[in-house]
XYZ file of C-alpha atoms in Angstrom:
737
model
C -28.467 103.868 9.753
C -29.009 102.191 13.164
C -26.728 99.130 12.498
C -24.270 99.583 15.540
C -20.902 98.290 14.151
C -18.115 96.857 16.799
C -14.407 95.852 15.984
C -13.679 94.343 19.393
C -9.805 93.892 18.915
C -9.263 96.659 16.483
C -5.396 96.815 17.004
C -4.045 100.145 15.280
C -7.829 100.659 13.746
C -7.364 98.677 10.495
C -10.527 97.453 9.650
C -12.522 100.601 10.816
C -10.572 102.627 8.634
C -10.734 100.150 5.685
C -14.678 100.545 6.070
C -14.547 104.469 6.008
C -12.178 104.672 3.256
C -14.319 102.333 1.226
C -17.935 103.107 -0.187
C -19.259 100.383 1.809
C -21.346 103.956 4.152
C -23.075 106.200 1.819
C -21.195 109.269 2.373
C -24.358 111.136 3.457
C -24.808 108.430 6.493
C -20.818 108.607 7.428
C -20.901 111.369 9.749
C -23.723 110.177 12.060
C -22.487 106.488 11.359
C -19.052 107.982 12.496
C -20.244 109.822 15.823
C -22.767 107.033 17.136
C -22.727 103.908 15.256
C -19.047 102.777 15.009
C -17.234 101.156 18.058
C -13.593 100.100 18.091
C -11.819 98.229 21.609
C -8.176 97.829 22.004
C -6.742 96.828 25.068
C -2.959 98.007 24.284
C -2.389 101.918 24.877
C -0.170 102.643 22.440
C -2.207 100.860 19.709
C -5.211 102.621 21.089
C -3.856 105.831 20.515
C -2.795 104.602 16.835
C -6.150 103.338 16.335
C -7.840 106.690 17.059
C -5.849 108.481 15.273
C -5.726 106.553 12.014
C -9.540 106.523 12.060
C -9.648 110.154 12.954
C -7.585 110.622 9.719
C -9.368 108.206 7.470
C -12.895 110.299 8.195
C -11.573 113.716 7.489
C -10.219 112.725 4.375
C -13.247 110.889 3.443
C -15.601 113.854 3.989
C -13.197 115.902 3.249
C -13.246 118.556 6.402
C -11.147 120.342 8.131
C -13.511 120.354 11.015
C -11.928 118.298 13.768
C -14.330 115.498 15.001
C -13.102 112.895 17.249
C -13.728 109.398 17.082
C -15.709 108.931 20.349
C -16.446 105.407 19.855
C -13.438 103.820 20.909
C -12.466 102.395 24.128
C -9.570 101.312 25.640
C -10.329 97.820 27.113
C -10.188 94.100 27.362
C -13.054 93.157 25.411
C -13.591 89.557 26.926
C -13.187 91.457 30.591
C -16.001 93.675 30.123
C -18.624 91.149 31.039
C -16.412 89.276 33.584
C -15.442 92.270 36.567
C -15.285 95.926 37.129
C -12.840 97.200 34.274
C -9.624 98.328 36.018
C -8.999 100.493 33.325
C -12.217 102.479 33.577
C -11.983 103.431 37.253
C -8.621 105.046 35.773
C -10.029 106.646 33.067
C -14.006 108.342 33.861
C -13.984 109.227 30.114
C -13.454 105.673 29.205
C -15.759 104.217 31.778
C -18.575 106.295 30.199
C -17.680 104.949 26.991
C -17.765 101.235 28.350
C -21.001 101.708 30.318
C -22.788 103.093 27.237
C -21.432 100.099 24.559
C -22.569 97.498 26.945
C -26.057 99.110 26.765
C -26.067 99.088 22.918
C -27.468 96.059 20.536
C -24.165 95.638 18.065
C -25.260 93.563 15.547
C -21.960 93.531 13.408
C -18.927 92.831 14.664
C -15.665 92.781 12.641
C -11.999 92.291 12.771
C -8.877 90.191 13.505
C -8.983 88.659 16.948
C -6.038 87.700 18.618
C -4.839 84.418 17.637
C -2.704 83.382 21.018
C -2.248 85.044 24.543
C -0.125 84.126 27.314
C 3.062 83.163 27.962
C 5.535 81.394 25.382
C 7.429 79.238 28.110
C 6.577 78.207 31.551
C 9.560 80.108 32.683
C 8.030 83.467 31.522
C 6.407 85.475 34.093
C 3.498 86.019 32.057
C 0.400 84.214 32.464
C -3.060 83.744 30.443
C -5.648 85.744 31.517
C -8.298 84.017 32.998
C -12.058 84.572 31.587
C -14.170 82.201 33.873
C -17.595 83.615 32.588
C -16.941 83.025 29.007
C -14.611 80.090 29.586
C -17.830 78.408 30.879
C -19.950 79.303 27.995
C -17.567 77.596 25.615
C -17.391 74.410 28.312
C -21.417 74.212 28.222
C -21.372 74.644 24.314
C -18.036 73.467 22.118
C -16.577 71.566 24.859
C -19.642 69.792 25.799
C -20.598 68.633 22.139
C -16.993 67.586 21.277
C -15.803 64.018 20.782
C -11.941 65.062 21.839
C -10.215 63.811 24.711
C -8.271 66.879 25.091
C -10.177 70.268 24.678
C -7.445 72.938 25.410
C -7.442 74.456 21.558
C -10.922 75.428 22.091
C -9.684 77.903 24.881
C -7.685 79.589 22.094
C -8.404 83.173 22.022
C -9.682 83.612 18.331
C -12.102 80.890 19.591
C -13.119 82.568 22.760
C -13.696 85.608 20.271
C -15.951 83.737 18.307
C -18.065 82.264 21.159
C -18.511 85.856 22.551
C -19.195 87.790 19.677
C -22.014 84.561 18.738
C -23.472 85.728 21.874
C -22.944 89.512 21.809
C -25.062 89.662 18.669
C -28.038 88.369 20.577
C -30.737 86.451 17.835
C -29.843 88.721 14.807
C -26.359 90.266 13.208
C -23.494 89.415 11.522
C -19.954 88.466 12.184
C -16.792 88.822 10.111
C -13.698 87.386 11.400
C -10.154 86.822 10.321
C -8.758 83.734 12.006
C -6.740 80.586 11.823
C -8.426 77.624 9.488
C -8.129 74.972 11.886
C -11.460 74.924 13.391
C -12.724 73.956 10.172
C -11.518 70.628 10.273
C -9.902 70.520 13.788
C -10.557 67.310 15.554
C -11.524 68.961 19.089
C -13.309 71.505 17.005
C -16.367 69.408 16.299
C -18.750 70.589 18.743
C -17.924 74.331 18.157
C -19.107 73.296 14.557
C -22.169 71.803 15.688
C -23.119 75.039 18.014
C -21.971 77.239 14.945
C -24.562 75.643 12.477
C -27.127 75.318 15.159
C -26.856 78.712 15.905
C -26.514 80.632 12.552
C -28.810 80.599 9.477
C -25.611 80.923 6.897
C -22.114 80.652 7.156
C -19.677 81.598 4.743
C -15.762 80.362 4.944
C -13.224 81.799 2.531
C -10.428 79.481 2.967
C -7.107 81.492 1.999
C -5.023 78.563 2.631
C -1.397 79.014 3.498
C -0.592 76.501 5.897
C 3.049 76.040 5.559
C 3.129 72.154 6.577
C -0.404 71.039 5.322
C -0.557 72.671 1.808
C 2.474 74.975 1.222
C 0.712 77.621 -0.525
C 1.549 81.479 0.010
C -0.161 83.078 3.125
C -1.978 86.173 2.750
C -0.345 87.683 5.634
C 3.291 88.264 5.899
C 5.208 86.422 8.505
C 2.377 83.640 9.138
C 2.601 79.957 8.457
C -0.507 78.859 9.525
C -3.599 78.831 7.556
C -6.350 81.492 8.245
C -9.736 81.839 6.946
C -12.095 84.733 6.541
C -15.201 83.934 8.194
C -18.913 85.670 7.768
C -21.619 84.377 10.065
C -25.062 85.242 9.791
C -28.026 85.036 12.400
C -31.334 85.642 10.746
C -34.209 85.453 13.183
C -36.204 84.608 10.124
C -34.440 81.495 9.070
C -33.129 78.852 11.264
C -31.821 76.570 8.317
C -27.909 77.050 8.286
C -26.629 77.029 5.115
C -22.923 76.174 4.908
C -20.770 77.858 2.008
C -17.360 77.253 1.595
C -14.793 78.429 -0.925
C -10.781 77.730 -1.060
C -8.515 80.023 -2.749
C -6.091 78.484 -5.222
C -2.769 77.440 -3.955
C -0.829 80.423 -5.032
C 2.899 80.184 -4.280
C 3.632 84.178 -4.350
C 1.870 85.975 -1.418
C 1.133 89.180 -3.870
C -1.026 86.942 -6.050
C -2.775 85.719 -3.340
C -3.653 89.006 -2.011
C -4.517 90.362 -5.676
C -7.054 87.786 -5.866
C -8.369 88.001 -2.743
C -8.691 92.162 -3.450
C -10.807 91.677 -6.627
C -13.708 89.446 -4.728
C -14.791 93.032 -2.930
C -17.787 90.803 -0.995
C -18.784 87.222 -1.240
C -20.785 87.975 -3.979
C -17.852 88.488 -5.706
C -17.316 84.531 -6.064
C -20.899 84.051 -7.137
C -21.394 80.853 -7.912
C -18.004 79.543 -6.947
C -19.340 78.522 -3.413
C -20.019 75.257 -2.390
C -22.117 74.180 0.254
C -21.585 72.076 3.013
C -23.476 69.360 4.331
C -22.348 68.325 7.756
C -21.682 64.735 8.377
C -22.662 62.619 11.787
C -19.549 63.751 13.530
C -19.954 67.632 12.567
C -17.419 67.258 9.924
C -17.755 70.017 7.454
C -14.598 69.636 5.202
C -12.797 66.281 4.903
C -15.177 63.983 6.089
C -14.839 60.230 7.073
C -15.653 57.253 5.216
C -18.376 55.604 7.090
C -17.446 52.473 6.350
C -14.620 52.798 9.283
C -17.014 52.873 12.028
C -18.054 49.209 11.038
C -14.345 47.853 12.295
C -13.605 47.016 15.930
C -12.205 50.025 17.784
C -8.298 49.369 18.940
C -9.223 51.433 21.988
C -12.206 53.475 23.172
C -11.452 54.786 26.818
C -15.019 57.294 26.403
C -17.534 54.037 25.695
C -17.224 51.103 27.821
C -20.327 49.327 26.271
C -18.224 48.746 23.059
C -15.723 46.086 22.615
C -12.552 47.183 21.928
C -9.276 45.560 21.266
C -6.935 46.843 23.635
C -8.185 47.117 27.206
C -5.792 50.547 27.699
C -3.417 52.388 26.143
C -1.705 55.352 26.573
C -0.132 58.698 25.558
C 3.411 58.969 25.260
C 5.303 60.598 28.014
C 4.846 64.291 28.236
C 7.932 66.024 30.112
C 7.541 69.818 29.517
C 11.224 70.042 30.286
C 12.602 67.899 27.565
C 16.042 69.087 27.953
C 16.568 67.960 31.244
C 14.317 64.579 31.568
C 16.090 63.493 27.904
C 20.295 63.182 27.625
C 22.164 61.019 25.645
C 24.567 60.814 28.583
C 23.355 59.334 31.969
C 25.779 61.048 33.629
C 25.113 64.708 32.416
C 21.514 63.500 33.004
C 22.093 62.926 36.784
C 23.694 65.763 37.230
C 21.404 68.377 35.662
C 18.297 67.102 37.367
C 20.249 66.946 41.177
C 21.028 70.607 40.420
C 17.550 71.300 39.533
C 16.103 69.162 42.614
C 18.683 71.142 44.987
C 17.750 74.453 43.282
C 13.921 73.747 43.762
C 14.348 72.566 47.494
C 16.044 76.017 47.858
C 13.488 77.978 46.812
C 10.532 75.915 48.726
C 12.921 76.866 51.734
C 13.105 80.715 50.912
C 8.942 80.254 49.768
C 8.555 78.442 53.023
C 10.514 81.554 54.984
C 9.056 84.716 53.561
C 5.133 83.932 52.350
C 3.094 84.117 54.611
C 1.216 80.973 54.817
C -2.702 80.782 55.372
C -3.466 83.204 52.315
C -4.455 81.852 48.748
C -1.529 82.107 46.287
C -2.500 82.581 42.444
C -0.277 80.968 39.984
C 1.103 84.594 39.034
C 1.704 85.048 42.851
C 3.975 82.046 43.144
C 5.941 82.915 39.465
C 6.660 86.272 40.871
C 8.303 85.008 43.842
C 10.203 82.157 42.290
C 13.667 82.541 40.436
C 12.821 81.789 36.871
C 16.509 81.234 35.435
C 15.953 78.675 33.171
C 19.806 77.702 33.483
C 18.734 76.473 36.932
C 15.332 74.769 36.711
C 12.341 74.268 34.214
C 9.102 75.233 36.154
C 5.693 73.608 34.952
C 2.406 74.080 36.474
C 2.428 70.979 38.393
C 5.537 71.841 39.865
C 4.717 75.277 40.982
C 1.390 73.769 42.570
C 4.070 71.491 44.697
C 6.028 74.647 45.778
C 2.772 76.219 47.071
C 1.503 72.810 48.790
C 5.330 72.673 50.389
C 6.228 69.710 49.292
C 9.705 68.921 48.885
C 11.573 67.234 45.910
C 13.829 64.770 45.626
C 15.839 62.721 42.727
C 14.985 58.661 42.527
C 18.418 57.362 41.379
C 16.283 54.414 40.075
C 14.224 56.296 37.707
C 16.586 56.829 34.928
C 15.619 54.326 31.919
C 15.862 54.234 28.221
C 13.266 55.807 26.186
C 12.187 56.132 22.653
C 12.395 59.904 21.990
C 12.014 60.353 18.351
C 11.255 57.059 15.928
C 14.646 54.991 15.579
C 16.206 57.535 18.649
C 17.135 55.704 21.709
C 18.296 58.114 24.739
C 17.986 58.440 28.619
C 14.850 59.265 30.294
C 14.213 60.412 34.186
C 10.724 58.701 34.126
C 8.748 60.168 37.190
C 5.393 61.410 37.731
C 6.882 64.509 40.031
C 9.188 65.737 37.111
C 7.402 64.354 34.181
C 4.593 66.345 33.661
C 2.193 63.710 32.486
C 2.975 59.960 32.715
C -0.262 59.044 31.532
C -0.787 55.036 31.801
C 3.052 54.210 30.849
C 3.867 53.239 34.793
C 1.272 50.052 33.709
C 3.212 49.401 30.304
C 6.939 50.458 31.624
C 6.920 50.351 35.135
C 10.481 50.106 35.674
C 13.845 49.639 33.657
C 13.853 45.879 32.216
C 9.952 45.742 31.862
C 9.517 43.802 28.654
C 7.108 45.047 26.409
C 6.290 46.151 22.949
C 3.714 49.390 21.781
C 2.165 50.264 18.549
C 2.976 53.822 18.475
C 0.515 55.824 16.309
C 0.254 59.912 15.018
C -2.583 61.337 17.305
C -5.793 62.727 16.679
C -5.944 65.955 14.755
C -2.491 64.899 13.165
C -1.571 66.727 9.861
C 0.893 64.649 8.580
C 0.010 61.206 7.018
C -0.892 58.568 9.097
C 2.436 56.289 10.195
C 2.989 53.854 12.990
C 5.901 52.528 14.437
C 6.648 49.017 17.192
C 8.980 50.218 19.999
C 10.123 48.445 23.045
C 11.034 51.381 24.992
C 9.010 54.240 26.761
C 7.882 56.344 23.959
C 7.359 60.205 24.401
C 4.225 62.077 23.551
C 6.257 63.995 20.713
C 7.301 61.017 19.288
C 4.677 61.358 16.586
C 2.313 64.470 15.328
C -0.449 65.414 17.286
C 0.845 63.462 20.229
C 1.597 59.449 19.843
C -0.722 57.038 20.991
C 0.837 53.822 22.177
C -1.016 50.586 22.111
C 0.788 47.678 24.357
C 0.931 44.226 24.188
C 1.282 43.865 27.911
C -0.020 45.325 31.058
C 1.622 45.203 34.282
C -0.330 45.086 37.452
C 0.061 44.160 41.085
C -3.255 42.130 41.726
C -2.266 41.379 45.316
C -2.758 44.730 46.533
C -6.318 45.900 47.418
C -5.833 49.232 45.667
C -3.598 49.097 42.908
C -0.148 51.076 42.835
C 2.655 51.464 40.955
C 6.433 52.481 41.371
C 5.279 56.013 41.020
C 2.860 56.228 43.765
C 5.436 55.023 46.168
C 8.913 56.653 44.981
C 8.570 59.643 47.203
C 7.976 57.335 50.245
C 9.671 54.387 52.482
C 8.730 50.864 51.232
C 9.570 47.143 50.917
C 7.750 46.513 47.380
C 9.775 44.368 45.144
C 9.670 46.564 41.925
C 9.692 43.084 39.759
C 6.592 41.791 41.725
C 4.209 42.743 39.034
C 2.198 40.361 37.275
C 2.027 40.675 33.352
C -0.633 40.141 31.603
C -2.082 40.561 27.868
C -3.829 43.994 27.159
C -5.637 42.442 24.390
C -9.382 41.950 25.134
C -10.571 38.518 25.706
C -14.068 39.416 23.935
C -12.412 41.056 21.191
C -9.877 38.231 20.531
C -12.369 35.509 20.306
C -14.242 37.584 17.905
C -11.306 37.333 15.580
C -10.991 33.502 16.630
C -14.649 32.911 15.987
C -13.790 34.458 12.432
C -10.849 32.077 11.649
C -13.195 29.148 11.550
C -12.055 25.651 13.016
C -8.585 25.810 11.313
C -4.870 27.186 13.051
C -5.855 28.616 15.994
C -4.787 32.075 16.734
C -2.818 33.608 19.709
C -2.550 37.199 21.248
C 0.556 37.955 19.562
C -0.833 36.618 16.341
C -3.432 39.422 16.534
C -1.017 42.132 17.456
C 0.790 41.658 14.616
C -2.114 41.209 12.643
C -3.077 44.644 13.880
C 0.414 46.302 12.940
C 0.139 44.534 9.439
C -3.235 45.799 8.855
C -1.792 49.568 10.031
C 0.572 49.243 7.262
C -1.499 48.483 4.345
C -1.426 51.085 1.650
C -4.763 50.488 0.928
C -6.428 51.071 4.675
C -4.042 54.067 4.854
C -5.261 55.606 1.643
C -8.723 55.138 1.900
C -9.297 55.670 5.472
C -6.739 58.781 5.902
C -9.437 60.943 6.656
C -10.726 58.915 9.581
C -6.858 58.005 10.884
C -6.583 61.682 11.257
C -9.665 62.253 13.385
C -10.386 58.268 15.145
C -7.863 56.053 16.558
C -7.590 53.187 14.039
C -10.277 50.532 13.829
C -9.436 47.181 12.770
C -11.751 44.669 9.833
C -12.075 41.247 10.458
C -9.818 39.369 7.619
C -11.771 38.377 4.566
C -10.546 34.591 5.371
C -7.749 32.711 7.443
C -5.277 32.938 4.634
C -5.535 36.658 4.161
C -4.955 37.115 8.236
C -2.044 34.794 8.690
C -0.334 36.585 5.409
C -0.934 40.012 7.274
C -0.269 38.635 10.524
C 3.415 37.631 9.113
C 3.687 40.743 7.422
C 3.186 42.385 11.056
C 5.497 40.104 12.276
C 8.355 40.750 10.264
C 7.776 44.448 10.083
C 7.471 44.466 14.024
C 11.014 42.876 14.450
C 12.518 45.097 12.204
C 11.577 48.181 13.850
C 11.562 47.304 17.476
C 14.701 45.415 17.002
C 16.351 47.993 14.719
C 19.677 48.273 16.605
C 20.107 44.167 16.223
C 19.423 44.899 12.310
C 22.403 43.412 9.973
C 24.099 46.953 8.627
C 23.620 48.149 4.990
C 26.805 47.632 3.160
C 28.011 51.462 2.843
C 30.264 53.139 0.389
C 33.024 55.402 1.398
C 33.499 58.018 -1.065
C 36.813 58.943 0.304
C 37.616 55.303 2.271
C 37.314 54.073 5.593
C 39.019 54.587 9.258
C 42.528 53.788 9.068
C 43.621 52.520 12.836
C 46.996 53.476 11.390
C 46.202 57.389 11.234
C 47.058 59.802 13.633
C 43.577 60.842 14.306
C 41.737 58.566 17.280
C 38.757 56.206 16.882
C 36.626 58.833 18.616
C 37.157 61.769 16.642
C 37.691 60.031 13.385
C 33.676 58.855 13.996
C 32.688 61.765 15.929
C 29.156 63.280 14.574
C 28.054 66.927 14.920
C 25.731 67.073 11.913
C 25.125 64.751 9.092
C 23.996 66.258 5.900
C 23.096 65.845 2.348
C 25.424 67.934 -0.167
C 23.596 70.228 -2.138
C 21.389 73.282 -1.546
C 17.407 73.214 -0.443
C 15.679 70.927 -3.149
C 18.786 70.003 -5.034
C 20.024 68.107 -2.228
C 21.918 64.285 -3.637
C 20.036 62.239 -0.987
C 22.834 59.478 -2.441
C 25.389 60.985 -0.612
C 26.142 61.662 2.739
C 28.425 63.797 4.770
C 29.039 62.437 7.595
C 31.770 64.523 9.219
C 35.131 65.859 8.207
C 36.331 62.484 7.549
C 33.164 60.341 6.099
C 31.517 60.983 2.704
C 29.184 58.333 1.858
C 27.858 57.475 -1.457
C 25.475 55.194 -3.151
C 22.845 55.400 -0.604
C 19.587 53.640 -2.030
C 17.282 56.627 -2.597
C 13.958 54.485 -2.708
C 15.105 53.821 1.132
C 13.676 57.257 2.213
C 10.785 56.106 0.795
C 9.762 54.520 4.097
C 8.725 57.367 6.511
C 8.025 57.674 9.736
C 5.821 60.331 11.340
C 6.609 62.757 8.200
C 10.262 62.036 7.922
C 12.130 59.201 6.514
C 13.535 56.575 8.898
C 16.943 58.115 7.632
C 16.316 61.557 7.998
C 15.263 60.464 11.627
C 18.979 59.243 11.917
C 20.586 62.275 10.522
C 18.940 64.677 12.717
C 18.743 63.200 15.928
C 22.396 61.837 15.632
C 23.904 65.050 16.289
C 25.216 67.390 18.893
C 23.114 70.620 20.069
C 22.933 72.775 22.801
C 19.262 73.700 24.223
C 19.647 77.850 23.454
C 16.676 78.458 21.253
C 13.657 77.545 23.487
C 10.454 78.978 23.186
C 10.075 82.743 24.691
C 14.041 82.810 24.104
C 15.120 81.146 27.281
C 17.493 77.965 27.378
C 18.847 75.809 29.354
C 22.222 75.758 27.871
C 22.142 71.934 28.658
C 24.479 70.346 25.729
C 22.945 66.906 24.376
C 25.487 65.062 22.417
C 24.700 61.904 20.592
C 28.411 60.722 20.773
C 28.032 60.453 24.620
C 25.343 57.723 24.258
C 28.146 56.038 21.245
C 30.744 56.093 24.057
C 29.358 55.716 26.881
C 26.277 53.832 26.855
C 26.778 51.115 23.505
C 30.428 51.327 23.939
C 31.127 52.311 20.520
C 31.939 55.425 18.995
C 30.922 54.292 15.260
C 27.555 53.864 16.865
C 26.199 56.543 15.301
C 27.311 55.006 11.639
C 26.273 51.995 12.481
C 22.924 52.803 13.556
C 22.693 54.841 10.293
C 23.369 51.649 7.668
C 21.095 49.516 10.171
C 18.128 52.267 9.573
C 18.781 51.804 5.988
C 18.279 48.015 6.141
C 15.369 48.355 7.877
C 13.761 51.028 5.249
C 14.682 48.623 2.462
C 13.193 45.762 4.128
C 10.074 47.381 5.189
C 9.370 48.936 1.739
C 9.875 45.360 0.342
C 7.547 44.130 3.240
C 4.432 46.773 2.143
C 4.555 45.960 -1.189
C 3.525 42.933 -0.889
C 0.532 44.175 0.607
C -0.311 46.390 -1.515
C -2.795 43.414 -3.362
C -5.132 43.842 -0.092
C -7.796 45.888 -1.230
C -10.024 48.282 1.051
C -11.751 49.878 -1.668
C -14.856 47.810 -1.359
C -15.065 47.653 2.921
C -13.564 44.436 4.032
C -15.921 42.458 6.397
C -16.905 44.338 9.284
C -17.312 43.165 12.850
C -21.159 43.704 13.071
């Protein structure tokens, strides 16, 4: 008695209903609890009514009473908005308003439930925007975000994390929170500050990790239709104990959902695990689960934009280009790309004209105002935050014909890109790396922070897309392009909307490798053969392919950018640099590599056939014969005319960003129509790899030749990497200290 319980996101009342049906509350105490000390909030009207009925029904069955007793503890409200602004619903429902004010005055000690996991629009063209909670988000900014070391902290404002922050404050200095949430906060890179705050604020934390991540562990999920991992978290605040104890248990990897649910049911409570809890000791990075190897921090950072005091290898680096409208910005056909963009630009300018004529200027417009006004037809335009802001600022748009360039959209996949600050949502530092078509450069692209796939990297000589690697490609260049003659550094991007006589080829190219870092490596080599910046660049690429390095520092590489050890001696340096140079040549120049000798199951192209050259080699979707896990990897069905056999199965061992290089070619050398974009909206734009083959490469057989070349690349890569297996990082090579 006296313990106030709240389910702030009750949905259809499942948690409260189950609590009443269980024996957690003595039957004698239940009537008082039901009338005074159990509370529930719900924002959806239908769910609100269903929840009230479910809770009332469960109560009357439990107490075996025929006398109807309304559940007065339920409120129709947005829980997050209770302390933000006056509740709009309250003004329409006086009784609801009274309940809201009553709940605000209560000292809630127990908060339970399943917070919303995601809110807001599924597509930028949708007219539904995320609800804003300035006060709550400010609390996150001053706590979870403040102590996070991540560069991108957007995920800290996901709704379930907002719920944890809200609940932590709502229970004050004493109480218990029990939430079912996604489990990625337990080990997410950007959630390190959140973990720190929770460890500081709570005296005991119990985490029952339910697994179920289809990507990470492949186990059955406890919740039907959910593919992300989830966890039950019990967070306890005890004012008499300020020492945080973190206890963790991972449910076994059940392959059957029913078995997992049955196992969870048998536990009943946290006591059901008895001595199976594992106590977690957070490390200096606020990691709880997969903790990093401390020796990794002794190596030299490949890049660091947060600290200017440490010596790093690369002066600058960049994420890949983020367009937020890929079907419009990328296309295998340069002709189609230009046509689509001209149509989109014309449509935008017509909307701008209509906006200028119909909207009263001088008043402040919200994002929702603009979304409600503009035509969101996804076959005519792809709206993004930046483009909507341009509209609000009355900025016109024009297409710069010179911005069509070549990009590395995915590993071993070239395509055309419209490279423009106005129509690419984020170009990051890429204008300093690839400022214009024909600017020569090499970039080491690696998996981003927080990736769930194994670390990998590839060398590219074209503009990379942000999604070419998991968690956002991070790209470390060999060269940087600058214009030192200008007092204020600019690029073609700053000038593309204005008249200028700037020569786009007037850039000065300088090495992106930091001189201090270079000299540090040079000194370690002694007085022998001098090294060059190229040598160090390829040494880094070789290190990143060393099997022992990837294995030992797998956790570090998921949470940190790579760090590079000094070589044990000059011989070791040249061996790794040589391997890196050979690998770099294979990966950057894959289209120039010799073709693997393909074996045709049904013969090759016969010029005497009545089928045209284009039709014979046309590809729609390559595939392996067989089903699911029984696919025959030694055979590839290229099209109706060509079936390949005797493909070396070991070639699939060369994996980049979670897929074999061969799989990337098979997936991307295809024809598709953008018809299944998020939210069900689509541009209906056709992207056909055969057009790149015919229009750009002047060879209809290009997809088939590319496949043959990438098989060669894969076999040679495996051979070179196998030559690096003797390099042992088990005892930590020489550090830079």
